[in-house]
Each structure stands twice: as structure tokens, then as C-alpha cells.
Short mmCIF file of C-alpha atoms and ligand atoms in Angstrom, two decimals:
data_model
loop_
_atom_site.label_atom_id
_atom_site.label_comp_id
_atom_site.label_asym_id
_atom_site.label_seq_id
_atom_site.Cartn_x
_atom_site.Cartn_y
_atom_site.Cartn_z
CA MET A 209 0.22 -0.10 0.07
CA ASN A 210 1.37 3.49 -0.74
CA HIS A 211 1.41 6.13 1.38
CA ASN A 212 -2.12 7.63 -0.69
CA GLU A 213 -4.25 4.52 0.15
CA HIS A 214 -2.95 4.62 3.88
CA SER A 215 -4.92 7.95 4.53
CA MET A 216 -7.96 7.24 2.41
CA ASN A 217 -11.32 6.59 4.99
CA ASN A 218 -14.71 7.30 4.11
CA ALA A 219 -14.34 10.71 6.49
CA SER A 220 -11.59 12.16 3.92
CA LEU A 221 -13.11 10.58 0.24
CA PHE A 222 -16.43 12.38 1.07
CA GLU A 223 -15.11 15.30 2.00
CA ARG A 224 -12.75 14.89 -1.42
CA SER A 225 -15.68 14.59 -2.88
CA LYS A 226 -17.92 17.12 -1.89
CA THR A 227 -15.06 19.23 -3.57
CA LEU A 228 -15.34 17.21 -6.55
CA VAL A 229 -18.98 16.59 -7.06
CA PRO A 230 -22.32 18.17 -6.26
CA GLY A 231 -22.79 16.55 -2.82
CA GLY A 232 -20.10 14.30 -3.09
CA VAL A 233 -22.48 11.54 -5.67
CA HIS A 234 -23.00 10.39 -8.59
CA SER A 235 -26.57 9.26 -7.53
CA PRO A 236 -28.42 11.52 -4.71
CA VAL A 237 -29.64 8.67 -2.30
CA ARG A 238 -25.82 6.89 -2.29
CA SER A 239 -24.92 10.34 -0.10
CA PHE A 240 -26.56 8.49 2.90
CA LYS A 241 -28.86 12.07 3.57
CA GLY A 242 -30.83 12.29 6.86
CA LEU A 243 -28.58 10.01 8.62
CA HIS A 244 -25.86 11.90 9.78
CA ARG A 245 -23.42 8.85 8.83
CA THR A 246 -20.63 9.53 6.20
CA PRO A 247 -21.23 7.14 3.36
CA ILE A 248 -18.96 4.24 2.87
CA PHE A 249 -16.88 4.08 -0.21
CA VAL A 250 -17.15 0.37 -1.51
CA THR A 251 -14.14 -0.39 -3.12
CA GLU A 252 -15.01 -3.82 -3.94
CA GLY A 253 -18.22 -6.82 -4.25
CA ASN A 254 -17.31 -10.45 -3.89
CA GLY A 255 -20.73 -12.61 -4.06
CA ALA A 256 -22.80 -10.93 -1.17
CA TYR A 257 -20.43 -8.86 0.16
CA ILE A 258 -19.04 -6.03 -0.08
CA LYS A 259 -15.98 -4.37 1.04
CA ASP A 260 -15.39 -0.59 1.95
CA VAL A 261 -12.11 1.32 1.85
CA GLU A 262 -11.32 1.20 5.66
CA GLY A 263 -11.62 -2.55 4.49
CA ASN A 264 -14.85 -3.20 6.58
CA GLU A 265 -16.91 -5.91 5.57
CA TYR A 266 -20.71 -5.96 5.17
CA ILE A 267 -23.20 -8.67 3.82
CA ASP A 268 -24.78 -6.33 0.60
CA PHE A 269 -28.47 -5.92 0.47
CA CYS A 270 -28.85 -3.55 -2.26
CA MET A 271 -26.84 -5.36 -4.81
CA SER A 272 -26.36 -2.39 -6.92
CA PHE A 273 -30.14 -1.31 -5.84
CA GLY A 274 -31.31 -4.86 -8.32
CA PRO A 275 -29.10 -5.07 -11.09
CA LEU A 276 -26.80 -8.36 -9.34
CA ILE A 277 -29.69 -11.10 -8.91
CA LEU A 278 -26.43 -13.62 -8.92
CA GLY A 279 -24.55 -11.54 -6.70
CA HIS A 280 -21.12 -9.40 -7.17
CA GLN A 281 -18.72 -11.07 -9.91
CA ASN A 282 -20.09 -14.38 -10.51
CA SER A 283 -17.69 -16.29 -12.22
CA ILE A 284 -19.54 -16.70 -15.34
CA VAL A 285 -19.98 -13.22 -15.83
CA LYS A 286 -16.92 -12.36 -15.47
CA LYS A 287 -15.67 -14.95 -17.96
CA GLU A 288 -18.20 -13.77 -20.74
CA ILE A 289 -17.16 -10.14 -19.76
CA ILE A 290 -13.19 -10.50 -20.25
CA SER A 291 -13.75 -12.80 -23.52
CA ALA A 292 -15.55 -9.71 -24.76
CA LEU A 293 -12.73 -7.22 -23.56
CA ASP A 294 -10.50 -8.93 -25.87
CA ARG A 295 -12.62 -8.76 -28.72
CA GLY A 296 -12.70 -4.78 -28.21
CA TRP A 297 -15.61 -2.69 -26.33
CA SER A 298 -17.53 -0.66 -28.15
CA PHE A 299 -18.09 -0.38 -32.30
CA GLY A 300 -21.24 1.64 -33.13
CA ALA A 301 -22.00 -0.83 -35.97
CA CYS A 302 -24.29 -3.73 -35.87
CA GLU A 303 -22.69 -6.63 -34.18
CA PRO A 304 -23.73 -10.64 -33.38
CA TYR A 305 -24.05 -9.75 -28.97
CA SER A 306 -27.15 -7.93 -28.72
CA LEU A 307 -28.82 -10.42 -31.35
CA LYS A 308 -28.04 -13.50 -29.12
CA LEU A 309 -29.96 -11.30 -25.58
CA VAL A 310 -32.83 -10.53 -27.65
CA ASP A 311 -33.24 -13.60 -29.18
CA TYR A 312 -32.83 -15.21 -25.42
CA ILE A 313 -35.76 -13.11 -24.24
CA THR A 314 -38.25 -13.08 -27.59
CA THR A 315 -38.32 -16.75 -27.34
CA ARG A 316 -38.94 -16.92 -23.94
CA ILE A 317 -41.65 -13.65 -22.63
CA PRO A 318 -43.99 -14.21 -26.09
CA PHE A 319 -45.35 -11.02 -25.85
CA VAL A 320 -42.11 -9.22 -26.07
CA GLU A 321 -41.27 -9.82 -30.01
CA MET A 322 -39.01 -7.09 -30.69
CA MET A 323 -36.86 -5.18 -28.21
CA ARG A 324 -34.45 -2.10 -28.84
CA PHE A 325 -31.31 -1.51 -26.80
CA VAL A 326 -30.51 1.88 -24.51
CA ASN A 327 -28.41 2.40 -21.55
CA SER A 328 -30.19 3.00 -18.66
CA GLY A 329 -33.62 2.54 -17.00
CA THR A 330 -34.46 6.26 -17.67
CA GLU A 331 -33.66 5.68 -21.47
CA ALA A 332 -36.10 2.76 -21.44
CA VAL A 333 -38.68 4.57 -20.29
CA MET A 334 -38.80 8.03 -22.04
CA THR A 335 -38.33 5.73 -25.12
CA ALA A 336 -41.88 3.86 -24.30
CA LEU A 337 -42.86 7.21 -23.34
CA ARG A 338 -42.34 8.69 -26.82
CA LEU A 339 -43.15 6.01 -28.68
CA ALA A 340 -46.52 5.16 -27.19
CA LYS A 341 -47.31 9.46 -27.58
CA GLY A 342 -45.83 8.71 -31.55
CA ILE A 343 -48.12 5.54 -32.22
CA THR A 344 -51.30 7.14 -30.61
CA GLY A 345 -50.96 10.41 -31.65
CA ARG A 346 -52.08 11.46 -28.16
CA ASN A 347 -50.38 13.53 -25.87
CA LEU A 348 -51.37 12.61 -22.31
CA ILE A 349 -49.75 10.17 -19.54
CA VAL A 350 -51.39 8.76 -16.71
CA LYS A 351 -48.75 7.77 -13.96
CA PHE A 352 -49.38 6.76 -10.43
CA ASN A 353 -48.63 8.55 -6.68
CA GLY A 354 -45.69 5.69 -5.01
CA CYS A 355 -43.82 5.03 -8.74
CA PHE A 356 -40.53 5.55 -9.79
CA HIS A 357 -39.92 5.90 -13.64
CA GLY A 358 -36.26 7.11 -13.84
CA HIS A 359 -35.61 10.97 -14.44
CA VAL A 360 -37.58 11.62 -17.60
CA ASP A 361 -38.87 15.49 -16.28
CA SER A 362 -42.49 14.00 -17.49
CA MET A 363 -42.09 11.57 -14.81
CA LEU A 364 -40.75 13.77 -12.15
CA ILE A 365 -44.32 14.62 -11.45
CA LYS A 366 -46.58 14.30 -9.05
CA ALA A 367 -50.40 14.75 -8.02
CA GLY A 368 -50.70 18.99 -7.20
CA SER A 369 -51.42 20.05 -3.59
CA GLY A 370 -53.73 22.55 -4.94
CA LEU A 371 -57.19 21.52 -7.79
CA ALA A 372 -58.31 17.97 -8.22
CA GLY A 373 -56.26 16.82 -11.59
CA THR A 374 -53.78 18.85 -11.59
CA SER A 375 -50.03 17.84 -11.51
CA GLU A 376 -46.86 19.28 -9.80
CA ALA A 377 -43.17 18.44 -10.93
CA THR A 378 -41.06 17.41 -7.48
CA SER A 379 -37.40 18.37 -9.58
CA LYS A 380 -37.15 22.62 -10.17
CA GLY A 381 -35.81 22.87 -13.72
CA ILE A 382 -39.12 20.94 -15.29
CA SER A 383 -41.49 23.19 -17.66
CA PRO A 384 -45.53 23.55 -16.59
CA ARG A 385 -46.23 22.63 -19.53
CA VAL A 386 -44.20 19.23 -19.79
CA ALA A 387 -46.09 18.80 -15.75
CA GLU A 388 -49.79 19.49 -17.28
CA GLU A 389 -49.12 16.29 -19.91
CA THR A 390 -49.09 14.00 -16.97
CA LEU A 391 -52.13 13.20 -14.68
CA VAL A 392 -51.24 11.90 -11.49
CA LEU A 393 -53.57 9.15 -9.33
CA GLU A 394 -53.15 7.25 -6.12
CA LEU A 395 -52.44 2.80 -6.90
CA ASN A 396 -55.98 1.13 -6.40
CA ASP A 397 -57.98 4.02 -7.65
CA ARG A 398 -60.02 2.43 -10.36
CA GLN A 399 -62.43 5.58 -9.71
CA GLY A 400 -59.66 8.10 -10.52
CA VAL A 401 -58.29 6.09 -13.64
CA SER A 402 -62.11 5.59 -15.15
CA ASP A 403 -62.75 9.28 -14.93
CA LEU A 404 -59.78 10.39 -16.13
CA PHE A 405 -60.96 8.32 -19.65
CA LYS A 406 -64.32 10.28 -18.97
CA LYS A 407 -62.26 13.56 -18.91
CA TYR A 408 -59.84 13.17 -21.21
CA PRO A 409 -61.69 11.01 -23.97
CA GLY A 410 -59.07 9.73 -27.10
CA GLN A 411 -56.86 11.85 -25.32
CA ILE A 412 -54.15 9.81 -23.26
CA ALA A 413 -51.69 7.68 -24.91
CA ALA A 414 -50.79 5.56 -22.25
CA ILE A 415 -50.53 4.43 -18.49
CA ILE A 416 -47.61 3.69 -16.81
CA ILE A 417 -47.22 2.14 -13.66
CA GLU A 418 -44.51 -0.19 -11.84
CA PRO A 419 -46.64 -3.62 -12.12
CA LEU A 420 -45.23 -4.39 -8.77
CA PRO A 421 -44.18 -0.73 -7.23
CA ALA A 422 -40.55 -1.15 -5.37
CA ASN A 423 -39.04 2.02 -5.48
CA ASN A 424 -41.19 3.82 -2.66
CA GLY A 425 -41.40 0.70 -0.15
CA LEU A 426 -42.76 -2.62 -1.42
CA LEU A 427 -46.63 -1.78 -2.72
CA VAL A 428 -48.00 -4.70 -3.89
CA GLN A 429 -51.47 -3.87 -6.34
CA HIS A 430 -54.08 -6.36 -7.00
CA GLN A 431 -54.17 -8.53 -9.99
CA SER A 432 -57.65 -7.01 -10.74
CA PHE A 433 -56.18 -3.35 -10.57
CA LEU A 434 -53.88 -3.98 -13.13
CA GLN A 435 -56.29 -6.56 -15.07
CA PHE A 436 -58.83 -3.34 -14.94
CA LEU A 437 -56.03 -0.94 -16.34
CA ARG A 438 -55.50 -3.33 -19.62
CA GLU A 439 -59.43 -3.23 -19.98
CA VAL A 440 -59.61 0.82 -19.81
CA THR A 441 -56.98 1.22 -21.91
CA LEU A 442 -57.88 -1.19 -24.45
CA GLU A 443 -61.56 -0.04 -24.76
CA ASP A 444 -60.18 4.38 -24.77
CA GLY A 445 -56.93 2.86 -27.35
CA ALA A 446 -54.47 3.96 -24.89
CA LEU A 447 -51.28 1.69 -24.76
CA LEU A 448 -50.46 -0.20 -21.36
CA ILE A 449 -47.11 0.21 -20.51
CA PHE A 450 -45.76 -1.40 -17.59
CA ASP A 451 -42.14 0.02 -16.14
CA GLU A 452 -40.27 -3.63 -15.36
CA VAL A 453 -36.82 -2.20 -14.44
CA ILE A 454 -36.68 -3.37 -10.98
CA SER A 455 -39.20 -6.77 -11.11
CA GLY A 456 -38.48 -8.25 -14.99
CA PHE A 457 -36.18 -11.09 -14.50
CA ARG A 458 -36.51 -10.69 -10.81
CA VAL A 459 -39.98 -11.67 -9.48
CA GLY A 460 -39.56 -14.61 -12.13
CA PHE A 461 -38.03 -14.27 -15.35
CA GLY A 462 -40.64 -12.86 -17.40
CA GLY A 463 -41.24 -10.79 -14.68
CA MET A 464 -44.62 -9.58 -14.05
CA ALA A 465 -46.48 -9.61 -16.91
CA GLU A 466 -45.75 -12.98 -16.62
CA LYS A 467 -46.68 -13.65 -13.41
CA LEU A 468 -50.30 -11.78 -13.70
CA GLY A 469 -50.91 -12.86 -16.66
CA ILE A 470 -51.19 -9.17 -17.92
CA THR A 471 -50.02 -8.32 -21.64
CA PRO A 472 -48.64 -4.71 -21.63
CA ASP A 473 -48.46 -3.41 -24.52
CA LEU A 474 -45.24 -2.30 -24.39
CA VAL A 475 -42.35 -3.23 -21.39
CA THR A 476 -39.11 -1.52 -20.51
CA TYR A 477 -36.43 -2.86 -18.90
CA GLY A 478 -33.39 -2.21 -17.04
CA LYS A 479 -31.33 -3.72 -14.33
CA ILE A 480 -31.09 -7.26 -14.64
CA ILE A 481 -31.37 -7.38 -18.08
CA GLY A 482 -27.03 -5.62 -18.39
CA GLY A 483 -25.96 -8.11 -15.55
CA GLY A 484 -24.47 -4.92 -13.82
CA MET A 485 -23.72 -3.50 -17.16
CA PRO A 486 -25.45 -0.56 -17.48
CA VAL A 487 -28.43 -1.59 -20.42
CA GLY A 488 -32.50 -0.90 -20.60
CA ALA A 489 -34.38 -2.07 -23.23
CA ILE A 490 -38.08 -1.52 -25.02
CA GLY A 491 -39.77 -4.57 -26.12
CA GLY A 492 -42.89 -4.65 -27.24
CA SER A 493 -44.87 -6.12 -30.64
CA LYS A 494 -43.77 -5.77 -33.77
CA LYS A 495 -46.94 -3.05 -34.81
CA PHE A 496 -45.64 -1.18 -31.96
CA MET A 497 -41.94 -1.28 -32.03
CA GLU A 498 -41.59 -0.72 -35.47
CA HIS A 499 -42.95 2.96 -35.05
CA LEU A 500 -39.26 3.23 -33.89
CA ALA A 501 -36.67 4.39 -36.42
CA PRO A 502 -35.40 3.65 -39.07
CA ILE A 503 -38.14 2.16 -40.58
CA GLY A 504 -41.04 4.33 -38.13
CA GLY A 505 -41.56 7.97 -37.25
CA VAL A 506 -40.29 7.77 -33.83
CA TYR A 507 -36.62 9.26 -33.30
CA GLN A 508 -34.48 7.10 -30.76
CA ALA A 509 -30.51 6.78 -31.31
CA GLY A 510 -27.52 5.82 -28.84
CA THR A 511 -23.98 6.04 -29.23
CA LEU A 512 -23.08 2.98 -26.97
CA SER A 513 -26.62 1.53 -27.23
CA ALA A 514 -26.07 -2.51 -26.47
CA ASN A 515 -22.49 -2.27 -25.93
CA PRO A 516 -20.73 -5.17 -26.23
CA LEU A 517 -19.50 -5.80 -22.60
CA ALA A 518 -22.99 -5.12 -21.71
CA MET A 519 -25.20 -7.19 -24.29
CA THR A 520 -22.70 -10.33 -22.83
CA ALA A 521 -23.47 -9.24 -19.14
CA GLY A 522 -26.39 -9.50 -19.55
CA TYR A 523 -26.94 -12.63 -21.85
CA SER A 524 -24.35 -14.59 -19.55
CA THR A 525 -26.76 -13.00 -16.81
CA LEU A 526 -30.19 -14.04 -18.11
CA GLN A 527 -28.70 -17.49 -19.12
CA GLN A 528 -28.72 -18.13 -15.15
CA LEU A 529 -32.15 -17.59 -14.41
CA THR A 530 -33.62 -20.65 -14.48
CA SER A 531 -37.12 -21.47 -12.89
CA GLU A 532 -34.94 -23.58 -10.09
CA ASN A 533 -33.12 -20.88 -9.41
CA TYR A 534 -36.02 -18.59 -8.91
CA SER A 535 -37.22 -20.93 -6.35
CA LEU A 536 -33.41 -21.29 -4.62
CA LEU A 537 -33.39 -17.39 -4.13
CA GLU A 538 -37.49 -16.93 -2.66
CA SER A 539 -36.08 -19.88 -0.25
CA TYR A 540 -32.83 -17.99 1.05
CA THR A 541 -34.94 -14.76 0.75
CA GLN A 542 -37.83 -16.17 3.39
CA LYS A 543 -34.93 -17.34 5.84
CA ILE A 544 -33.07 -13.93 5.71
CA ILE A 545 -36.58 -12.57 6.83
CA SER A 546 -36.67 -14.99 9.72
CA VAL A 547 -33.41 -14.48 10.59
CA PHE A 548 -33.95 -10.05 10.65
CA GLN A 549 -37.70 -11.00 12.14
CA THR A 550 -36.23 -13.00 14.88
CA PHE A 551 -33.65 -10.01 15.51
CA PHE A 552 -36.94 -7.69 15.68
CA GLN A 553 -38.31 -9.65 18.73
CA GLN A 554 -35.20 -10.00 20.59
CA TYR A 555 -33.12 -6.95 19.91
CA ASN A 556 -32.84 -4.23 22.54
CA GLN A 557 -36.34 -4.85 24.88
CA GLY A 558 -38.27 -4.82 21.52
CA GLN A 559 -36.90 -1.44 20.09
CA PHE A 560 -37.71 -2.67 16.62
CA SER A 561 -40.46 -5.20 17.61
CA GLU A 562 -43.02 -3.81 15.27
CA ILE A 563 -40.96 -3.15 12.46
CA THR A 564 -43.05 -5.54 9.94
CA MET A 565 -41.23 -7.09 6.29
CA ALA A 566 -42.88 -6.75 3.09
CA GLN A 567 -41.93 -9.13 0.71
CA TYR A 568 -42.62 -9.96 -2.65
CA GLY A 569 -40.23 -13.01 -4.23
CA SER A 570 -36.64 -12.44 -3.52
CA LEU A 571 -37.65 -8.17 -2.83
CA PHE A 572 -38.22 -7.17 0.95
CA TRP A 573 -38.37 -3.80 3.07
CA PHE A 574 -38.27 -2.85 6.50
CA VAL A 575 -41.68 -1.22 7.29
CA PRO A 576 -43.67 -0.41 10.61
CA GLY A 577 -46.78 -1.40 9.76
CA LYS A 578 -48.93 -4.12 7.75
CA ASP A 579 -51.03 -3.76 4.48
CA ILE A 580 -49.30 -1.14 3.17
CA HIS A 581 -49.87 -1.37 -0.86
CA SER A 582 -49.98 3.21 -1.30
CA LEU A 583 -48.27 5.67 -1.12
CA LYS A 584 -50.12 7.62 1.39
CA ASP A 585 -50.66 4.37 3.65
CA ILE A 586 -47.07 4.26 4.94
CA PRO A 587 -46.53 5.87 8.21
CA ASN A 588 -44.64 9.35 8.52
CA SER A 589 -42.61 6.92 11.28
CA LEU A 590 -41.13 5.11 8.63
CA SER A 591 -37.80 7.15 8.12
CA ASN A 592 -36.85 7.87 11.91
CA LYS A 593 -37.24 4.22 12.28
CA PHE A 594 -34.99 3.20 9.04
CA TYR A 595 -32.20 5.40 10.62
CA GLU A 596 -31.51 3.98 14.00
CA LEU A 597 -31.95 0.51 12.63
CA PHE A 598 -29.70 1.61 9.35
CA LYS A 599 -26.87 2.42 11.88
CA VAL A 600 -27.74 -0.84 13.92
CA PHE A 601 -26.95 -2.56 11.18
CA LEU A 602 -23.97 -1.20 9.29
CA ASP A 603 -21.86 -1.48 12.20
CA ARG A 604 -23.01 -5.36 12.24
CA GLY A 605 -21.58 -5.46 9.30
CA ILE A 606 -24.69 -5.25 6.94
CA TYR A 607 -25.54 -2.97 4.66
CA LEU A 608 -29.12 -1.81 3.00
CA ALA A 609 -30.16 1.05 0.37
CA PRO A 610 -29.42 3.80 2.55
CA ASN A 611 -32.97 4.96 2.54
CA ALA A 612 -36.02 4.52 4.20
CA TYR A 613 -38.27 4.12 0.92
CA GLU A 614 -35.90 1.67 -0.93
CA VAL A 615 -36.02 -1.82 -0.93
CA SER A 616 -33.21 -4.37 -0.07
CA PHE A 617 -32.25 -7.35 -2.92
CA VAL A 618 -31.46 -11.07 -2.42
CA SER A 619 -29.05 -12.72 -4.60
CA LEU A 620 -28.23 -16.12 -5.54
CA ALA A 621 -25.24 -15.62 -3.51
CA HIS A 622 -26.51 -15.21 -0.92
CA ASP A 623 -26.55 -19.11 0.13
CA GLU A 624 -26.62 -21.05 3.21
CA LYS A 625 -23.42 -19.74 4.06
CA VAL A 626 -23.94 -15.86 4.02
CA ILE A 627 -27.43 -16.42 6.21
CA GLU A 628 -25.32 -18.50 8.94
CA ASP A 629 -23.14 -15.01 8.88
CA LEU A 630 -26.37 -13.05 8.74
CA LYS A 631 -27.47 -14.65 12.28
CA GLN A 632 -24.40 -14.38 13.79
CA LYS A 633 -24.33 -10.88 13.04
CA LEU A 634 -27.66 -10.42 14.23
CA LEU A 635 -28.27 -12.29 16.72
CA PHE A 636 -25.64 -13.66 18.80
C1 PLP B 266 -34.89 2.19 -11.58
C2 PLP B 266 -35.78 1.95 -12.18
C3 PLP B 266 -35.50 3.21 -13.24
C4 PLP B 266 -34.55 3.92 -14.03
O1 PLP B 266 -33.60 3.42 -13.94
P1 PLP B 266 -31.69 3.92 -13.95
O2 PLP B 266 -31.28 2.63 -14.84
O3 PLP B 266 -31.46 4.06 -12.75
O4 PLP B 266 -31.99 5.05 -15.16
C5 PLP B 266 -36.89 3.16 -13.87
N1 PLP B 266 -37.81 2.46 -13.43
C6 PLP B 266 -38.18 1.35 -12.53
C7 PLP B 266 -39.09 0.80 -12.19
C8 PLP B 266 -36.82 1.08 -11.86
O5 PLP B 266 -36.53 1.02 -10.73
#
């Protein structure tokens, strides 16, 4: 170790970062905002573990916010990325690697007849919305409070606090005209959806929803609500977009569309589809997808789209997602949840005893309260409880996404050995 490395610690790196990068971070939630604690600077990840610059090791339940369903440095993915590296890492031309990935997905998810690759989930959503507007010739988009669709302007919108039916941007820098074209409802509000179609007949281009909302806690929806959205959109000629950036390849290979038996018109993927490399994708029927340039009139392009390293990482990740592995993931998740539950009962005279856990597949979320299915049901006490919990976990070598509204992710690397280690860290 040279002199420089000796002096590296989380606090000094964060101080230095703050002078060079806004808030010291390249994505806001990484800053540990509200936690009154310095973020850890991760230097490596291996299996279910990450290590920080001070040499502390943690069991990782953030897993890069979802992409790493196989764990850090899965040996097969790593080998494939290294061979891809030997062939060059960007061509800006047609290449066979993305075709392998499209082929693999389209043969397994029937409603996805065609795909287009981009570089992030945000880009995928942005393109899907433009495509929906281009196909329908309409301008309005309906979204739901509690669903996150990346940082495209038209999705950083919530229901207005004033008059019913008004919309407000959740960020500065968004034109009120853009905000007006996004209509926002509460999850599970059927009446609201019907009313909007009555108020704006033939004007709504699409409803976009996370079929498993997992970015503001885990707000599991009734199948019947999503089915209802499918029916009303079909009736009106609007499109239904499933944003499966988190749920795609996570809850099962075909995501929530497959789980629920509901076919959206367009789907967006991200996270797992790139195996930890930057990838997003839009999928749907040939008749809709062919509205994209160069055949159709909806423009979309990308210098690094379908990057060969990313395509290779995605392909070798998806190939390992067998139904046996999904069952294994769920069984690890059940065991992990039961360790946490035991901990909540016994820690510090019941300090955390009101915390319950929401779970769906290999996703879980700590929440004080039961039966939470929409943003407005989440108790205000959530953040404070989480801050206490997060610090206790961090001190015991357990890393969660540093925000109460983020879910946790289990990977195939969180095996029996790791579960035993979790028990050691929490129960003894
Ligand atoms: C993560 C996420 C996005 C944004 O993807 P990025 O790759 O971060 O741009 C969009 N929608 C959903 C449902 C997500 O979970």
C-alpha cells in the first residue's frame, strides 16, 4: 500500500468528493442524506459481500439497487465479460452480441416480439413514452404516486396539492407545460382512472405503472387493478406500459407480466437485463416497435446502445436465471427474513418490534405497519425508525440501500453460508 492509500478513509474521501461532485455523489440516495453518517466508499464486491475503503466488510442487501441478481463477480458473467473485452468494447455498428440477448428474451417472453436497447432504465422509459405518444398521436400520460420511472422530466411529477386533477413537478427545472401532460393518481384508484378517461376521451396516450411498485417501499398491487388498467386502456385506445426495470427477470424471468398473466403493450427493462452493466430496453409487439426509427417516425438513437460488454453481461446473467434458481432465491429470502424477524423481536427490549417485512419474491422491505399498498398508507415514522435500524445494521456489517423507501435485494450469492453469517451478526 502506498502512502495515499493509507490515508484513504470514508470520511476523507467524502470531504474530497464534496469539493468536486455535487453533494459528493453521482446519484442522490448514495449520500446517506438524513442518516448523519458518512457514506461508505465501496472498493470491491464479491458474492454477497462488499468491502469499503477502510477494509470493513458488509453483507450487501442493496446489490447495486437490483441488477446483481447473481451476486458480485459471478464467475460465469466475469469470464464472459473478460472474453468480450478481448474483442473490443464499443463498435457503434451492428454486432452479433445484442442479437443473442434479444433472441434469448423474445423466445421466452411471448409478448416481447421486438426490442431496442438503450443505456439505462430512464432512457427506456423516455423512449417508451415517446413511442406511445407517436403511435397514438396523443399527448397525455397517466402515472401513479409511489411509482418511480427514472428521472425523465415528464415522470418527475406528483398530484398537485391544489385543484383536483392538477400536476406538480417534484423537481425544479421542469416546465409547467410538461407537468400538465402527466396526470397522476393514487395506486389502486379505479374511480380516478375511469374519471380521467371520461374527462380526456381519446387524449391519453398511455398509462405507465410499475406492476410491482418497488421504489417507494414495496407496494404490492392487486392483480385485478392491473387487469382493470389493461381493460380500460384497450377500450379507449391508450397503451399500457409496464415499467419492469426492477421486476423484470427479478420476480421470475417474464417479470410481473408473466406472473399476473397480463400483457402490456410496451415494457421497459433495466437493472438485471445488463447484469450490472448500464443497459435499458424497450420491448413490445412488432406492430408497435416498428414505429421506432429507422422504419417508423419515432426517433431514438444511442452512441453506446447495445454495447458489446453490456450485452454479454446481460446474456450470461439471464442464462443463469432458471426456474430452479428462482425457487432457490425465494427460499434464501424466506430464511433471511426470518433471521431479521427474530432480531426485531429480541433486540434492545423490543426497540424494533413493530417492524414487519413486506416481501415479494427476492425483494423485501422493512416497514412499521402492515397492509401497505399505496404511498399514502406509509407511516410518517418510517424514516426515523429506518435511520436507527440502518446504523445498527451497518455497525454489525450489514449494508442496506441508505433510504427507508428503498427495498432490499437478495441474490443467488446470499446462500446458506451467508445466511449463517447473517445470524452470527444479528442474533449472537
Ligand atoms: C431503477 C428504475 C428506473 C430507472 O432506471 P435507471 O437505470 O436508474 O435510469 C426506472 N423505473 C424503475 C421501475 C426503476 O426501478
